[in-house]
Coordinates of C-alpha atoms in Angstrom, one line a residue:
M1 CA 0.0 0.0 0.0
A2 CA 2.8 2.4 0.9
E3 CA 4.6 1.5 -2.4
N4 CA 1.5 2.4 -4.4
N5 CA 1.2 5.8 -2.6
N6 CA 4.8 6.5 -3.3
A7 CA 4.3 5.7 -7.0
N8 CA 1.3 7.9 -7.3
A9 CA 3.1 10.8 -5.6
A10 CA 6.1 10.4 -8.0
E11 CA 3.7 10.3 -11.0
A12 CA 1.9 13.5 -9.8
E13 CA 5.2 15.3 -9.4
A14 CA 6.2 14.3 -13.0
V15 CA 2.9 15.6 -14.4
A16 CA 3.2 18.8 -12.5
A17 CA 6.8 19.3 -13.8
V18 CA 5.6 18.8 -17.4
V19 CA 2.7 21.2 -17.0
A20 CA 5.1 23.8 -15.5
V21 CA 7.4 23.5 -18.5
E22 CA 4.5 23.8 -21.0
E23 CA 3.3 26.9 -19.2
K24 CA 6.7 28.5 -19.3
V25 CA 7.0 27.8 -23.1
V26 CA 3.6 29.4 -23.7
K27 CA 4.5 32.5 -21.6
D28 CA 7.8 32.9 -23.5
T29 CA 6.0 32.5 -26.9
E30 CA 3.4 35.1 -25.9
A31 CA 6.1 37.6 -24.7
A32 CA 8.0 37.2 -28.0
A33 CA 4.9 37.6 -30.3
P34 CA 3.9 41.1 -31.5
A35 CA 0.6 42.8 -30.5
G36 CA -2.4 41.4 -32.5
G37 CA -0.9 37.9 -32.7
E38 CA 0.7 38.6 -36.1
H39 CA 3.9 36.7 -36.9
P40 CA 6.8 38.8 -38.2
A41 CA 8.3 38.1 -41.6
P42 CA 11.8 36.6 -41.4
A43 CA 14.3 39.4 -40.7
T44 CA 16.7 38.2 -43.4
T45 CA 14.1 38.7 -46.2
K46 CA 13.4 42.3 -45.1
R47 CA 17.0 43.1 -44.9
N48 CA 17.8 41.7 -48.3
A49 CA 15.0 43.7 -49.9
F50 CA 16.2 46.9 -48.2
F51 CA 19.8 46.4 -49.4
A52 CA 18.6 45.6 -52.9
M53 CA 16.5 48.8 -53.2
S54 CA 19.3 50.8 -51.6
N55 CA 21.8 49.6 -54.2
M56 CA 19.4 50.5 -57.0
E57 CA 19.0 53.9 -55.6
K58 CA 22.8 54.4 -55.4
L59 CA 23.1 53.3 -59.0
L60 CA 20.5 55.8 -60.1
A61 CA 22.2 58.6 -58.2
T62 CA 25.5 57.7 -59.8
V63 CA 24.0 57.7 -63.3
T64 CA 22.5 61.2 -62.5
L65 CA 25.9 62.4 -61.4
I66 CA 27.6 61.1 -64.5
L67 CA 25.0 62.7 -66.7
S68 CA 25.7 66.1 -65.1
I69 CA 29.4 65.9 -65.7
P70 CA 29.2 66.8 -69.4
V71 CA 27.5 70.0 -68.4
L72 CA 30.7 71.2 -66.8
G73 CA 32.6 70.2 -69.9
F74 CA 30.3 72.2 -72.1
V75 CA 30.8 75.2 -69.8
V76 CA 34.5 75.0 -70.4
W77 CA 33.8 74.9 -74.2
I78 CA 31.5 77.9 -73.9
F79 CA 34.1 80.1 -72.1
Y80 CA 36.8 78.9 -74.5
V81 CA 35.0 80.0 -77.7
R82 CA 33.4 83.0 -76.1
G83 CA 35.4 85.6 -78.1
S84 CA 35.7 83.9 -81.4
D85 CA 33.9 84.5 -84.8
C86 CA 33.5 88.3 -84.2
E87 CA 30.5 87.6 -82.0
S88 CA 31.3 90.5 -79.7
I89 CA 29.9 92.9 -82.3
L90 CA 26.5 91.2 -81.8
K91 CA 27.0 91.2 -78.0
L92 CA 26.7 87.4 -77.9
P93 CA 29.7 86.7 -75.5
G94 CA 27.5 88.1 -72.7
F95 CA 24.8 85.7 -73.6
Q96 CA 27.3 82.9 -73.6
V97 CA 28.5 83.8 -70.2
A98 CA 24.9 83.8 -68.9
I99 CA 24.3 80.3 -70.3
G100 CA 27.6 79.1 -68.8
I101 CA 26.8 80.5 -65.3
G102 CA 23.3 79.0 -65.6
L103 CA 24.8 75.5 -66.4
I104 CA 27.1 75.7 -63.4
V105 CA 24.1 76.5 -61.2
L106 CA 22.2 73.6 -62.8
F107 CA 25.1 71.3 -62.0
L108 CA 25.2 72.3 -58.4
I109 CA 21.4 72.0 -58.0
S110 CA 21.2 68.7 -59.7
N111 CA 23.9 67.1 -57.5
G112 CA 22.6 68.8 -54.4
V113 CA 19.1 67.3 -55.0
V114 CA 20.7 63.9 -55.5
F115 CA 22.3 63.9 -52.1
M116 CA 19.3 65.5 -50.3
R117 CA 16.7 63.3 -52.0
S118 CA 16.0 61.1 -49.0
R119 CA 15.0 64.0 -46.8
F120 CA 13.1 66.2 -49.4
P121 CA 12.2 64.1 -52.4
V122 CA 9.2 66.2 -53.6
L123 CA 10.8 69.6 -53.0
G124 CA 14.1 68.5 -54.6
L125 CA 12.3 67.3 -57.7
M126 CA 10.4 70.6 -58.0
I127 CA 13.6 72.7 -57.5
V128 CA 15.6 70.8 -60.2
M129 CA 12.7 70.8 -62.7
V130 CA 12.7 74.6 -62.9
P131 CA 16.2 75.1 -64.4
L132 CA 15.8 71.9 -66.5
L133 CA 12.6 73.3 -68.1
L134 CA 14.3 76.7 -68.7
M135 CA 17.3 74.9 -70.2
F136 CA 15.0 72.9 -72.5
I137 CA 13.1 76.0 -73.8
I138 CA 16.3 77.9 -74.5
G139 CA 17.6 74.8 -76.4
L140 CA 14.5 74.8 -78.6
A141 CA 14.9 78.5 -79.3
L142 CA 18.5 78.1 -80.4
V143 CA 17.8 75.3 -82.8
G144 CA 15.0 77.3 -84.3
A145 CA 12.2 74.9 -83.3
Y146 CA 8.7 75.5 -84.6
K147 CA 7.0 78.5 -82.8
M148 CA 10.2 78.9 -80.7
E149 CA 12.2 80.8 -83.3
S150 CA 11.8 84.5 -82.7
R151 CA 13.7 87.7 -83.5
S152 CA 13.5 88.6 -79.8
V153 CA 15.4 85.5 -78.7
A154 CA 19.2 86.1 -78.8
A155 CA 21.2 83.7 -81.0
S156 CA 18.2 82.1 -82.5
P157 CA 18.5 81.5 -86.3
K158 CA 16.1 84.4 -87.2
W159 CA 17.7 86.7 -84.7
L160 CA 21.2 86.0 -86.1
R161 CA 20.0 86.6 -89.7
V162 CA 18.5 90.0 -88.8
K163 CA 21.6 91.1 -87.1
V164 CA 24.1 89.9 -89.8
F165 CA 22.2 91.4 -92.7
N166 CA 21.9 94.7 -90.9
D167 CA 24.3 97.1 -92.8
A168 CA 25.4 98.9 -89.7
H169 CA 26.4 95.7 -88.0
W170 CA 28.0 94.3 -91.2
D171 CA 30.4 97.1 -91.6
D172 CA 31.9 96.2 -88.2
I173 CA 31.7 92.4 -88.9
K174 CA 33.6 92.6 -92.2
S175 CA 36.3 94.7 -90.6
C176 CA 36.6 92.0 -87.8
I177 CA 36.8 89.2 -90.4
Y178 CA 39.6 91.0 -92.2
D179 CA 41.4 91.6 -88.9
M180 CA 41.1 87.9 -88.1
G181 CA 43.2 87.1 -91.1
A182 CA 40.9 84.3 -92.3
C183 CA 41.7 84.9 -96.0
D184 CA 45.4 85.3 -95.3
D185 CA 45.4 81.9 -93.7
L186 CA 43.7 80.4 -96.7
V187 CA 46.3 81.9 -99.0
S188 CA 49.1 80.4 -97.0
R189 CA 47.5 76.9 -97.0
T190 CA 46.8 76.9 -100.8
L191 CA 49.7 78.8 -102.2
M192 CA 51.1 75.9 -104.2
L193 CA 47.8 74.5 -105.4
K194 CA 46.8 74.6 -109.1
S195 CA 43.3 75.5 -110.2
Y196 CA 42.0 72.0 -110.3
D197 CA 43.5 71.1 -106.9
F198 CA 42.1 74.2 -105.4
S199 CA 38.6 73.4 -106.7
L200 CA 38.8 70.1 -104.7
K201 CA 39.9 71.9 -101.5
K202 CA 37.2 71.9 -98.9
L203 CA 36.7 75.4 -97.6
S204 CA 34.8 76.7 -94.6
S205 CA 31.6 78.7 -95.3
L206 CA 33.4 81.8 -94.2
E207 CA 36.4 81.2 -96.6
S208 CA 34.3 80.3 -99.6
G209 CA 31.9 83.2 -99.1
C210 CA 34.4 86.0 -98.2
C211 CA 37.7 85.0 -99.6
T212 CA 36.8 83.7 -103.1
P213 CA 34.3 84.8 -105.7
S214 CA 31.2 82.8 -106.3
T215 CA 31.4 80.0 -108.8
I216 CA 28.6 81.6 -110.9
C217 CA 31.1 84.4 -111.7
E218 CA 33.2 81.9 -113.7
M219 CA 36.5 83.7 -112.9
Q220 CA 39.9 82.3 -113.7
Y221 CA 41.9 81.1 -110.7
V222 CA 45.4 82.6 -110.0
N223 CA 45.5 82.0 -106.3
A224 CA 43.0 81.7 -103.5
T225 CA 42.3 85.5 -103.3
F226 CA 43.3 86.6 -106.8
W227 CA 41.0 85.9 -109.7
L228 CA 40.7 87.2 -113.3
R229 CA 37.3 88.2 -114.7
K230 CA 35.9 86.4 -117.7
E231 CA 35.6 88.5 -120.8
G232 CA 32.3 88.8 -122.6
P233 CA 28.7 88.9 -121.5
R234 CA 27.7 87.2 -118.3
N235 CA 24.4 85.5 -117.3
Q236 CA 22.8 87.8 -114.7
S237 CA 19.7 85.8 -113.9
N238 CA 21.2 84.4 -110.6
P239 CA 20.1 86.4 -107.5
Y240 CA 23.7 86.4 -106.2
D241 CA 25.2 87.7 -109.4
S242 CA 25.7 91.1 -107.8
D243 CA 28.6 89.4 -105.9
C244 CA 30.6 89.2 -109.1
D245 CA 30.6 93.0 -109.4
L246 CA 31.5 93.4 -105.8
W247 CA 34.5 91.1 -106.0
N248 CA 37.9 92.9 -105.7
N249 CA 41.3 91.4 -105.8
D250 CA 42.5 93.9 -103.2
R251 CA 43.2 92.0 -99.9
G252 CA 41.2 94.6 -98.0
S253 CA 38.1 94.2 -100.1
L254 CA 37.9 90.7 -101.7
C255 CA 34.2 89.7 -101.3
Y256 CA 33.7 91.1 -97.8
S257 CA 30.7 93.1 -99.0
C258 CA 29.1 90.2 -100.9
V259 CA 25.9 88.4 -99.9
S260 CA 27.8 85.2 -100.0
C261 CA 30.2 86.5 -97.3
K262 CA 27.2 87.4 -95.1
R263 CA 25.7 84.0 -95.7
G264 CA 29.0 82.3 -94.8
F265 CA 29.4 84.2 -91.6
L266 CA 25.8 83.6 -90.7
G267 CA 26.3 79.8 -91.4
T268 CA 29.3 79.7 -89.0
L269 CA 27.3 81.4 -86.2
Q270 CA 24.2 79.3 -86.7
S271 CA 26.2 76.1 -86.7
K272 CA 27.8 76.9 -83.4
W273 CA 24.6 78.0 -81.7
W274 CA 22.6 75.1 -83.2
K275 CA 25.1 72.7 -81.6
L276 CA 24.7 74.5 -78.2
G277 CA 20.9 74.2 -78.5
V278 CA 21.0 70.5 -79.3
F279 CA 23.2 69.9 -76.3
L280 CA 20.8 71.8 -74.0
I281 CA 17.8 69.8 -75.2
I282 CA 19.5 66.4 -74.9
A283 CA 21.1 67.2 -71.5
S284 CA 17.9 68.6 -70.0
L285 CA 15.9 65.5 -71.2
L286 CA 18.4 63.0 -69.8
L287 CA 18.7 64.8 -66.5
F288 CA 14.9 65.1 -66.3
I289 CA 14.4 61.4 -66.8
S290 CA 17.2 60.4 -64.4
H291 CA 15.8 62.7 -61.6
L292 CA 12.3 61.5 -62.2
V293 CA 13.3 57.8 -61.9
L294 CA 15.4 58.6 -58.9
F295 CA 12.5 60.4 -57.3
L296 CA 10.1 57.5 -57.9
S297 CA 12.6 55.0 -56.5
S298 CA 13.1 57.1 -53.4
V299 CA 9.3 57.3 -52.8
F300 CA 8.9 53.5 -53.4
I301 CA 11.6 52.8 -50.9
Q302 CA 10.0 55.0 -48.3
F303 CA 6.7 53.4 -48.9
R304 CA 8.1 49.9 -48.5
T305 CA 9.9 50.7 -45.3

């Protein structure tokens, strides 16, 4: 009888011990569980997703920085060619300086927004969009885009044409072209060429328009800036035939007063400013896209976290 009592007591103690262990496990589980009884996702999954999105954001920021670097390179080019092509007569160097300073400001704003995007994503996007939009509009004006070409927009194709064909401006421009020595340089480069070889020589629009007579004049070649007039009647139906009468073998005259010289000088200016306009359009579009994608990725990361 005593043995049975001892066995029952031992069994009761064992059951009590098991129950105590189970209660402790339940309490520990409840303490570790979040409010509401939801089970958290594995920490490793969340961390991996965070690092993946962070790396993507860093990549986009790097791309945006790389896209802004050519802006500084173009600023150097703008200041390097600021005083060339007699543009000071048309007061274009000041406009070039303004564009250069504007591009420097854009570079600083663009990269400042990149590094501050996590704190002010919406404000940063709005700030950078203003100079990018202005840059895009100026680019359209410089390339002479439809409805953007205007006489009031400096350096636009129509504005340049009006200024170059203004007689008061042209007197100063042709003096500048002469002082530049463009035709003297042509003579030194072609001094040993015969007539046929010279006809194959590729000349700039300024050289062909100001330093040589028009091909419609049918003059006989002696050297680059000395030509003999053809005897006999000449066909005067061409609208630029008046250039033939204006041609003079004197080094100080040549064809500086010709329409072809004005067109050559105008072509040189338009080519330069057209390239600048194309760069502004492409750079503004690329930076706009990169900043927009970077903004969307930043918002998405904040939403996920």
